[in-house]
Short mmCIF file of C-alpha atoms and ligand atoms in Angstrom, two decimals:
data_model
loop_
_atom_site.label_atom_id
_atom_site.label_comp_id
_atom_site.label_asym_id
_atom_site.label_seq_id
_atom_site.Cartn_x
_atom_site.Cartn_y
_atom_site.Cartn_z
CA MET B 8 -21.34 77.97 46.01
CA GLU B 9 -23.04 77.47 49.38
CA LYS B 10 -26.44 77.56 47.64
CA LEU B 11 -25.34 75.02 45.05
CA LYS B 12 -24.03 72.74 47.79
CA LYS B 13 -27.40 72.91 49.56
CA ILE B 14 -29.22 72.02 46.37
CA TYR B 15 -26.82 69.18 45.66
CA ASP B 16 -27.38 67.88 49.20
CA THR B 17 -31.13 67.52 48.61
CA PHE B 18 -30.37 64.79 46.06
CA VAL B 19 -29.63 61.24 47.07
CA ALA B 20 -26.26 60.75 45.39
CA SER B 21 -22.98 59.40 46.64
CA GLY B 22 -20.03 61.67 47.52
CA GLN B 23 -19.62 64.82 49.60
CA PHE B 24 -19.85 68.10 47.69
CA VAL B 25 -16.45 69.59 46.80
CA SER B 26 -17.13 72.26 44.14
CA ALA B 27 -19.53 73.47 41.44
CA THR B 28 -18.47 75.37 38.30
CA PRO B 29 -20.49 76.64 35.31
CA TYR B 30 -20.21 74.14 32.48
CA GLY B 31 -20.87 73.82 28.74
CA SER B 32 -22.19 76.27 26.16
CA GLY B 33 -25.95 75.62 26.15
CA HIS B 34 -28.25 78.65 25.83
CA ILE B 35 -31.22 77.57 27.86
CA ASN B 36 -30.46 76.03 31.25
CA ASP B 37 -27.89 76.96 33.92
CA THR B 38 -25.49 74.05 33.96
CA TYR B 39 -22.85 73.28 36.63
CA LEU B 40 -20.28 70.55 36.91
CA VAL B 41 -20.28 69.33 40.51
CA LYS B 42 -17.23 67.58 41.85
CA ALA B 43 -17.77 65.34 44.83
CA ASP B 44 -15.28 63.27 46.76
CA GLU B 45 -15.06 59.55 45.95
CA ASP B 46 -14.02 60.78 42.47
CA VAL B 47 -17.59 61.26 41.19
CA GLU B 48 -18.84 64.15 39.05
CA TYR B 49 -22.37 65.30 38.39
CA ILE B 50 -24.24 67.76 36.21
CA LEU B 51 -26.46 70.04 38.26
CA GLN B 52 -28.93 71.98 36.13
CA LYS B 53 -31.38 74.76 36.83
CA ILE B 54 -34.12 74.29 34.25
CA ASN B 55 -35.23 77.50 32.57
CA GLY B 56 -38.59 78.34 34.12
CA ASN B 57 -39.30 81.21 31.71
CA ILE B 58 -39.23 78.85 28.76
CA PHE B 59 -40.63 75.64 30.22
CA LYS B 60 -44.03 75.98 31.82
CA ASP B 61 -44.47 72.54 33.37
CA ILE B 62 -41.09 71.35 34.60
CA PRO B 63 -42.25 68.27 36.54
CA LYS B 64 -43.73 67.00 33.26
CA LEU B 65 -40.55 67.93 31.38
CA VAL B 66 -38.47 65.93 33.87
CA GLN B 67 -40.90 63.04 33.51
CA ASN B 68 -40.32 63.11 29.73
CA LYS B 69 -36.57 62.90 30.31
CA GLU B 70 -36.90 60.00 32.72
CA LEU B 71 -39.20 58.10 30.37
CA VAL B 72 -36.99 58.58 27.32
CA CYS B 73 -33.79 57.71 29.20
CA GLY B 74 -35.50 54.65 30.69
CA HIS B 75 -36.58 53.54 27.23
CA ILE B 76 -33.07 53.92 25.82
CA ARG B 77 -31.63 52.08 28.80
CA ASN B 78 -34.02 49.17 28.29
CA ARG B 79 -33.12 48.92 24.63
CA LEU B 80 -29.41 48.93 25.43
CA ILE B 81 -29.88 46.16 28.00
CA ARG B 82 -31.90 44.14 25.53
CA GLN B 83 -29.18 44.55 22.91
CA LYS B 84 -26.52 43.56 25.48
CA VAL B 85 -24.56 46.75 24.82
CA SER B 86 -21.57 47.21 27.17
CA ASP B 87 -20.83 50.16 29.46
CA ILE B 88 -24.41 51.43 29.14
CA THR B 89 -24.33 54.12 31.84
CA ARG B 90 -22.28 56.26 29.44
CA LYS B 91 -24.93 55.92 26.75
CA TYR B 92 -27.94 57.52 28.40
CA ILE B 93 -28.39 60.06 31.17
CA THR B 94 -28.91 58.82 34.72
CA TYR B 95 -31.02 61.16 36.85
CA PHE B 96 -30.87 61.17 40.64
CA TYR B 97 -33.82 61.50 42.99
CA SER B 98 -34.28 64.17 45.62
CA ASP B 99 -34.97 63.41 49.26
CA LYS B 100 -38.65 63.94 48.36
CA GLY B 101 -38.52 61.08 45.89
CA LYS B 102 -38.64 63.21 42.73
CA ALA B 103 -36.15 63.43 39.87
CA TYR B 104 -35.97 67.19 40.53
CA HIS B 105 -35.66 69.59 43.43
CA LYS B 106 -37.78 72.74 43.69
CA ASP B 107 -35.98 75.47 45.64
CA TYR B 108 -37.50 78.27 47.77
CA ASP B 109 -37.46 80.67 44.80
CA GLY B 110 -39.56 78.23 42.77
CA ASN B 111 -36.66 77.13 40.54
CA TYR B 112 -36.37 73.52 39.47
CA TRP B 113 -33.07 71.62 39.54
CA THR B 114 -31.98 68.23 38.25
CA LEU B 115 -28.91 66.19 39.05
CA SER B 116 -27.48 63.73 36.57
CA LEU B 117 -24.38 61.63 36.34
CA PHE B 118 -21.61 63.45 34.52
CA ILE B 119 -20.45 61.26 31.69
CA LYS B 120 -16.78 61.05 32.50
CA GLY B 121 -14.22 61.83 29.87
CA SER B 122 -16.95 63.07 27.53
CA LYS B 123 -16.74 66.11 25.30
CA SER B 124 -18.94 67.91 22.78
CA TYR B 125 -18.15 70.02 19.72
CA ASP B 126 -19.46 73.55 19.07
CA VAL B 127 -17.68 73.52 15.70
CA ILE B 128 -16.99 70.26 13.88
CA PRO B 129 -13.29 69.88 13.08
CA ASP B 130 -13.35 67.36 10.22
CA SER B 131 -15.50 65.07 8.05
CA GLN B 132 -14.76 62.03 10.17
CA ILE B 133 -16.36 63.73 13.20
CA ALA B 134 -19.25 64.93 11.01
CA TYR B 135 -19.82 61.27 10.07
CA GLN B 136 -19.79 60.31 13.77
CA VAL B 137 -22.28 63.09 14.59
CA GLY B 138 -24.54 61.49 11.97
CA ILE B 139 -24.05 58.07 13.55
CA GLY B 140 -24.84 59.47 17.02
CA PHE B 141 -28.04 61.25 16.03
CA GLY B 142 -29.11 58.47 13.65
CA GLU B 143 -28.72 55.95 16.44
CA PHE B 144 -30.75 58.19 18.74
CA GLU B 145 -33.61 58.40 16.20
CA ASN B 146 -33.53 54.65 15.99
CA ARG B 147 -33.55 54.18 19.75
CA ILE B 148 -36.59 56.40 20.27
CA SER B 149 -38.43 55.24 17.16
CA ASP B 150 -40.54 52.74 19.12
CA PHE B 151 -41.21 55.02 22.07
CA ASP B 152 -44.90 55.72 22.61
CA ALA B 153 -45.44 59.41 21.80
CA ARG B 154 -48.66 59.47 23.85
CA LEU B 155 -46.57 59.23 27.03
CA LEU B 156 -44.87 62.55 26.31
CA THR B 157 -45.90 66.04 27.32
CA GLU B 158 -45.33 68.73 24.72
CA THR B 159 -42.86 70.90 26.63
CA ILE B 160 -42.91 73.78 24.12
CA PRO B 161 -46.08 73.68 22.05
CA LEU B 162 -45.61 74.78 18.41
CA PHE B 163 -41.82 74.75 18.88
CA HIS B 164 -40.97 74.44 15.18
CA ASN B 165 -44.30 75.67 13.88
CA VAL B 166 -43.55 77.98 10.95
CA PRO B 167 -46.59 80.33 11.11
CA ARG B 168 -45.95 80.82 14.85
CA ARG B 169 -42.33 81.87 14.28
CA GLN B 170 -43.31 84.13 11.38
CA ARG B 171 -46.05 85.74 13.48
CA GLU B 172 -43.68 86.33 16.40
CA LEU B 173 -41.17 88.00 14.09
CA LYS B 174 -43.89 90.36 12.85
CA GLU B 175 -45.01 91.11 16.41
CA ALA B 176 -41.46 91.83 17.53
CA LEU B 177 -40.96 94.07 14.52
CA ALA B 178 -44.08 96.06 15.39
CA LYS B 179 -42.71 96.81 18.86
CA ALA B 180 -38.98 97.11 18.14
CA SER B 181 -36.86 100.24 18.57
CA PRO B 182 -36.15 102.21 15.35
CA GLU B 183 -32.42 101.46 15.73
CA ARG B 184 -32.97 97.72 15.87
CA ILE B 185 -35.44 97.78 12.98
CA GLU B 186 -32.89 99.64 10.88
CA ALA B 187 -30.11 97.21 11.84
CA GLY B 188 -32.26 94.18 11.01
CA LYS B 189 -33.76 95.58 7.79
CA GLU B 190 -31.60 93.75 5.30
CA LEU B 191 -32.12 90.39 6.98
CA LEU B 192 -35.85 90.96 7.23
CA GLU B 193 -36.02 91.61 3.51
CA TYR B 194 -34.01 88.50 2.73
CA LEU B 195 -36.03 86.22 4.99
CA LYS B 196 -39.31 87.53 3.62
CA ARG B 197 -38.51 85.89 0.29
CA PHE B 198 -38.72 82.47 1.95
CA ASP B 199 -41.89 83.06 3.95
CA LYS B 200 -44.16 81.22 1.56
CA GLU B 201 -41.94 78.35 0.51
CA MET B 202 -41.05 77.56 4.13
CA LEU B 203 -44.68 76.71 4.78
CA ASP B 204 -44.50 73.71 2.44
CA LEU B 205 -43.13 71.18 4.94
CA GLN B 206 -45.51 72.47 7.58
CA GLN B 207 -48.36 71.84 5.15
CA LEU B 208 -47.20 68.29 4.43
CA LYS B 209 -47.03 67.68 8.18
CA ASP B 210 -50.45 69.22 8.81
CA ASP B 211 -51.95 67.15 5.99
CA GLY B 212 -50.60 63.96 7.55
CA LEU B 213 -48.35 63.22 4.58
CA LEU B 214 -45.25 62.96 6.77
CA PRO B 215 -45.31 60.52 9.68
CA LEU B 216 -45.35 62.03 13.13
CA ARG B 217 -42.44 60.61 15.11
CA VAL B 218 -40.87 61.10 18.50
CA THR B 219 -38.09 63.58 17.76
CA HIS B 220 -35.45 65.41 19.80
CA ASN B 221 -36.07 68.83 18.26
CA ASP B 222 -32.76 70.37 19.37
CA THR B 223 -30.07 68.32 17.63
CA LYS B 224 -27.38 70.98 17.73
CA ALA B 225 -24.01 69.23 17.42
CA ASN B 226 -23.04 70.07 21.01
CA ASN B 227 -26.00 68.09 22.30
CA LEU B 228 -24.13 64.93 21.42
CA LEU B 229 -21.39 63.69 23.75
CA PHE B 230 -18.29 61.91 22.45
CA ASP B 231 -15.74 59.70 24.13
CA HIS B 232 -11.99 60.33 23.95
CA ASN B 233 -11.76 58.25 20.76
CA ASP B 234 -14.33 60.50 19.09
CA HIS B 235 -17.06 57.91 19.10
CA PRO B 236 -20.56 59.12 20.00
CA LEU B 237 -21.73 58.22 23.47
CA CYS B 238 -25.00 59.85 24.27
CA VAL B 239 -27.50 62.46 23.07
CA ILE B 240 -28.27 64.96 25.83
CA ASP B 241 -30.56 67.96 26.34
CA LEU B 242 -33.81 66.04 26.20
CA ASP B 243 -35.93 69.07 27.23
CA THR B 244 -37.63 69.21 23.86
CA VAL B 245 -38.23 65.55 23.02
CA MET B 246 -41.73 65.77 21.55
CA PRO B 247 -43.72 64.50 18.59
CA GLY B 248 -42.30 66.00 15.39
CA ILE B 249 -41.03 65.14 11.93
CA VAL B 250 -37.57 63.74 11.22
CA HIS B 251 -36.83 66.86 9.15
CA TYR B 252 -36.48 68.84 12.40
CA ASP B 253 -33.73 66.61 13.76
CA PHE B 254 -31.90 65.98 10.51
CA GLY B 255 -32.20 69.65 9.52
CA ASP B 256 -31.09 71.12 12.84
CA ALA B 257 -28.09 68.80 13.05
CA ILE B 258 -27.02 69.77 9.51
CA ARG B 259 -27.59 73.47 10.29
CA SER B 260 -25.21 73.28 13.19
CA ALA B 261 -22.67 70.63 12.14
CA CYS B 262 -22.08 71.87 8.58
CA ASN B 263 -21.49 75.52 9.42
CA THR B 264 -17.74 75.93 8.88
CA ALA B 265 -17.43 78.70 11.47
CA GLY B 266 -20.05 77.68 14.05
CA GLU B 267 -23.13 79.69 14.99
CA GLU B 268 -21.33 81.99 17.44
CA THR B 269 -18.73 83.36 15.03
CA ARG B 270 -18.24 87.12 14.73
CA ASN B 271 -16.63 86.74 11.34
CA LEU B 272 -19.28 86.32 8.66
CA ASN B 273 -16.72 85.68 5.95
CA GLU B 274 -15.82 82.41 7.63
CA VAL B 275 -19.36 81.10 7.39
CA SER B 276 -20.12 78.61 4.66
CA PHE B 277 -22.02 75.38 4.17
CA ASN B 278 -19.60 72.48 4.21
CA MET B 279 -20.84 70.01 1.61
CA ALA B 280 -18.24 67.38 2.60
CA TYR B 281 -19.57 67.50 6.19
CA PHE B 282 -23.11 67.26 4.87
CA GLU B 283 -22.27 64.09 2.97
CA ALA B 284 -20.38 62.59 5.89
CA PHE B 285 -23.17 63.40 8.39
CA THR B 286 -25.87 62.12 6.05
CA ALA B 287 -24.00 58.86 5.41
CA GLY B 288 -23.71 58.25 9.18
CA PHE B 289 -27.29 59.25 9.94
CA MET B 290 -28.75 57.13 7.15
CA GLU B 291 -26.57 54.16 8.04
CA LYS B 292 -28.31 54.03 11.41
CA ALA B 293 -31.81 55.24 10.60
CA LYS B 294 -32.73 55.03 6.91
CA HIS B 295 -34.78 51.87 7.42
CA LEU B 296 -37.24 54.00 9.41
CA PHE B 297 -38.05 56.51 6.68
CA THR B 298 -40.69 56.59 3.96
CA LEU B 299 -39.83 57.60 0.42
CA LYS B 300 -41.75 60.84 0.95
CA GLU B 301 -39.58 61.63 3.99
CA LYS B 302 -36.38 60.97 2.06
CA ARG B 303 -37.54 63.05 -0.89
CA THR B 304 -38.29 66.03 1.35
CA LEU B 305 -35.48 65.67 3.91
CA ALA B 306 -33.16 68.26 2.34
CA ARG B 307 -35.89 70.85 2.85
CA GLY B 308 -35.59 70.19 6.58
CA CYS B 309 -32.07 71.69 6.41
CA THR B 310 -33.14 74.95 4.81
CA LEU B 311 -36.23 75.09 7.02
CA MET B 312 -34.30 74.75 10.29
CA THR B 313 -31.71 77.31 9.19
CA TYR B 314 -34.46 79.74 8.18
CA LEU B 315 -36.33 79.17 11.48
CA GLN B 316 -33.17 79.71 13.50
CA ALA B 317 -32.49 82.97 11.65
CA VAL B 318 -36.08 84.06 12.32
CA ARG B 319 -35.78 83.16 16.02
CA PHE B 320 -32.48 85.00 16.55
CA LEU B 321 -33.76 88.04 14.67
CA THR B 322 -37.03 88.02 16.62
CA ASP B 323 -35.10 87.97 19.88
CA TYR B 324 -32.89 90.84 18.69
CA LEU B 325 -35.92 92.97 17.79
CA ASP B 326 -37.59 91.98 21.04
CA GLY B 327 -34.66 93.16 23.19
CA ASP B 328 -32.84 89.85 23.84
CA HIS B 329 -35.14 88.04 26.24
CA TYR B 330 -34.65 84.46 25.06
CA TYR B 331 -31.03 83.84 24.13
CA PRO B 332 -28.34 85.09 26.51
CA VAL B 333 -26.12 87.74 24.87
CA THR B 334 -22.62 88.96 25.63
CA TYR B 335 -22.70 92.08 23.40
CA PRO B 336 -25.54 94.29 22.15
CA GLU B 337 -25.61 93.04 18.54
CA HIS B 338 -25.12 89.39 19.49
CA ASN B 339 -28.52 88.09 18.36
CA LEU B 340 -28.35 90.16 15.17
CA GLN B 341 -24.95 88.66 14.43
CA ARG B 342 -26.31 85.16 15.12
CA ALA B 343 -29.18 85.80 12.69
CA LYS B 344 -26.71 87.04 10.04
CA VAL B 345 -24.68 83.84 10.44
CA GLN B 346 -27.78 81.71 9.82
CA VAL B 347 -28.74 83.79 6.80
CA ARG B 348 -25.25 83.45 5.34
CA LEU B 349 -25.44 79.70 5.87
CA LEU B 350 -28.88 79.56 4.27
CA GLN B 351 -27.62 81.46 1.21
CA ASP B 352 -24.81 78.97 0.75
CA MET B 353 -27.04 75.97 1.41
CA GLU B 354 -29.50 77.15 -1.24
CA LYS B 355 -26.76 76.99 -3.87
CA GLN B 356 -26.05 73.35 -3.06
CA PHE B 357 -29.62 72.26 -2.50
CA ASP B 358 -29.96 70.00 -5.55
CA LYS B 359 -26.74 68.20 -4.68
CA MET B 360 -27.94 67.71 -1.10
CA ASN B 361 -31.20 66.27 -2.30
CA GLN B 362 -29.47 63.94 -4.71
CA PHE B 363 -27.05 62.70 -2.06
CA ILE B 364 -29.88 61.85 0.35
CA LEU B 365 -31.71 59.88 -2.34
CA GLU B 366 -28.56 57.87 -3.08
CA GLN B 367 -28.34 56.60 0.51
P1 ADP J 406 -28.92 73.61 27.46
O1 ADP J 406 -30.37 73.29 27.32
O2 ADP J 406 -28.67 74.87 28.18
O3 ADP J 406 -28.24 73.54 26.14
P2 ADP J 406 -27.67 71.01 28.04
O4 ADP J 406 -28.50 69.96 28.70
O5 ADP J 406 -27.40 70.86 26.60
O6 ADP J 406 -28.31 72.45 28.37
O7 ADP J 406 -26.29 71.09 28.84
C1 ADP J 406 -25.31 72.08 28.58
C2 ADP J 406 -23.95 71.43 28.34
O8 ADP J 406 -23.57 70.67 29.51
C3 ADP J 406 -23.93 70.42 27.21
O9 ADP J 406 -23.67 71.03 25.96
C4 ADP J 406 -22.82 69.46 27.63
O10 ADP J 406 -21.55 69.99 27.27
C5 ADP J 406 -22.90 69.47 29.15
N1 ADP J 406 -23.66 68.34 29.74
C6 ADP J 406 -24.98 68.31 30.06
N2 ADP J 406 -25.32 67.14 30.62
C7 ADP J 406 -24.21 66.38 30.66
C8 ADP J 406 -23.88 65.07 31.17
N3 ADP J 406 -24.82 64.28 31.77
N4 ADP J 406 -22.60 64.63 31.07
C9 ADP J 406 -21.64 65.41 30.50
N5 ADP J 406 -21.87 66.65 30.02
C10 ADP J 406 -23.12 67.14 30.10
C1 GN1 J 407 -31.13 76.45 22.15
O1 GN1 J 407 -30.40 74.52 24.61
P1 GN1 J 407 -29.53 74.70 23.41
O2 GN1 J 407 -28.48 75.73 23.58
O3 GN1 J 407 -29.01 73.34 23.00
C2 GN1 J 407 -32.57 76.31 21.67
C3 GN1 J 407 -32.57 75.65 20.29
C4 GN1 J 407 -31.77 76.49 19.32
C5 GN1 J 407 -30.35 76.68 19.88
C6 GN1 J 407 -29.53 77.62 19.01
C7 GN1 J 407 -35.24 75.04 24.02
O4 GN1 J 407 -30.54 75.17 22.25
O5 GN1 J 407 -33.91 75.53 19.81
O6 GN1 J 407 -31.71 75.87 18.08
O7 GN1 J 407 -30.39 77.22 21.22
N1 GN1 J 407 -33.34 75.51 22.61
C8 GN1 J 407 -34.56 75.91 23.03
O8 GN1 J 407 -28.24 77.67 19.47
O9 GN1 J 407 -35.10 76.94 22.61
MG1 MG J 408 -27.83 72.02 24.84
#
């Protein structure tokens, strides 16, 4: 607590430090809710230095994107704007981050009061609002100049890279873990070729390169107490990409009936009603941006992101759990099984998904 207070004190923000407590359910950064007097709250975050190699540039991305969104909101005369983008504070060295003696980087942002996020979506109405929130975000960053951004994780959703890393992890894994992951490996192998299709379209320049978020898990969208979307957070991975990544990852997370952390596989299914509600909201806000080719291939983004997530969890399991934090030994294996179960169910409804997108 003393250390967190010291870090907080290096930022120029109003209010004396009262307390700091771990907050949220993100996998990557260490997040704390800081309470200060004067009734202000902040989010203090240690950015993951194992994953992000150039954190000053990452923070610059966040500032640029938030600044862009802020300017658009001002231009559109939207009310109460400080709840609709993230405000970063500056350190006493004039940077939007603080580097501590151990070489760790920290950011301080305004806590969006009264906000909440969902790990599991409770009903179709919220699924629709998740679509509105992410669709609005795509719209707000659609005119942001991609050349200003640093690629914080190169090849983040690159399919050959993820397939190669799975193979490499398999080659080095313990016999027990190989045995435990065998069935999933076999299942995923069937998709190896077909999952390269979107990558190929992207590489051939047949899908427009856009500024995308790349981590549109449902809990990266904050809601107000009336369940209206406020703000998309976790901008660590805003980079050039294709809309399929954002649409697909949001569907992967929002339409899983049991949520990605469930220990009960039988509860996992693909919720078609949520898919329709999310898609309606997303398209309402963003469909004017998309080409016919994008719309015709969008459903494949959903299977792709679910497949990639299964590959990534399984890779981490075989590799000995270095990327995603685990709370029990089989945690990453279980997470991979959940994604595979979801993928199986999604496959069955694929034609319907495709049709629904084209009707929007
Ligand atoms: P990670 O990369 O680890 O997922 P996030 O930036 O998503 O980190 O933050 C983790 C959690 O903290 C989020 O899911 C959200 O609940 C909460 N959070 C982060 N920033 C804010 C903020 N400015 N206001 C309110 N809640 C926030
Ligand atoms: C991580 O940061 P968080 O928890 O929102 C990961 C995503 C995964 C997700 C799976 C930078 O997201 O790519 O889809 O976990 N982020 C990074 O839960 O790797
Ligand atoms: Mg997050």
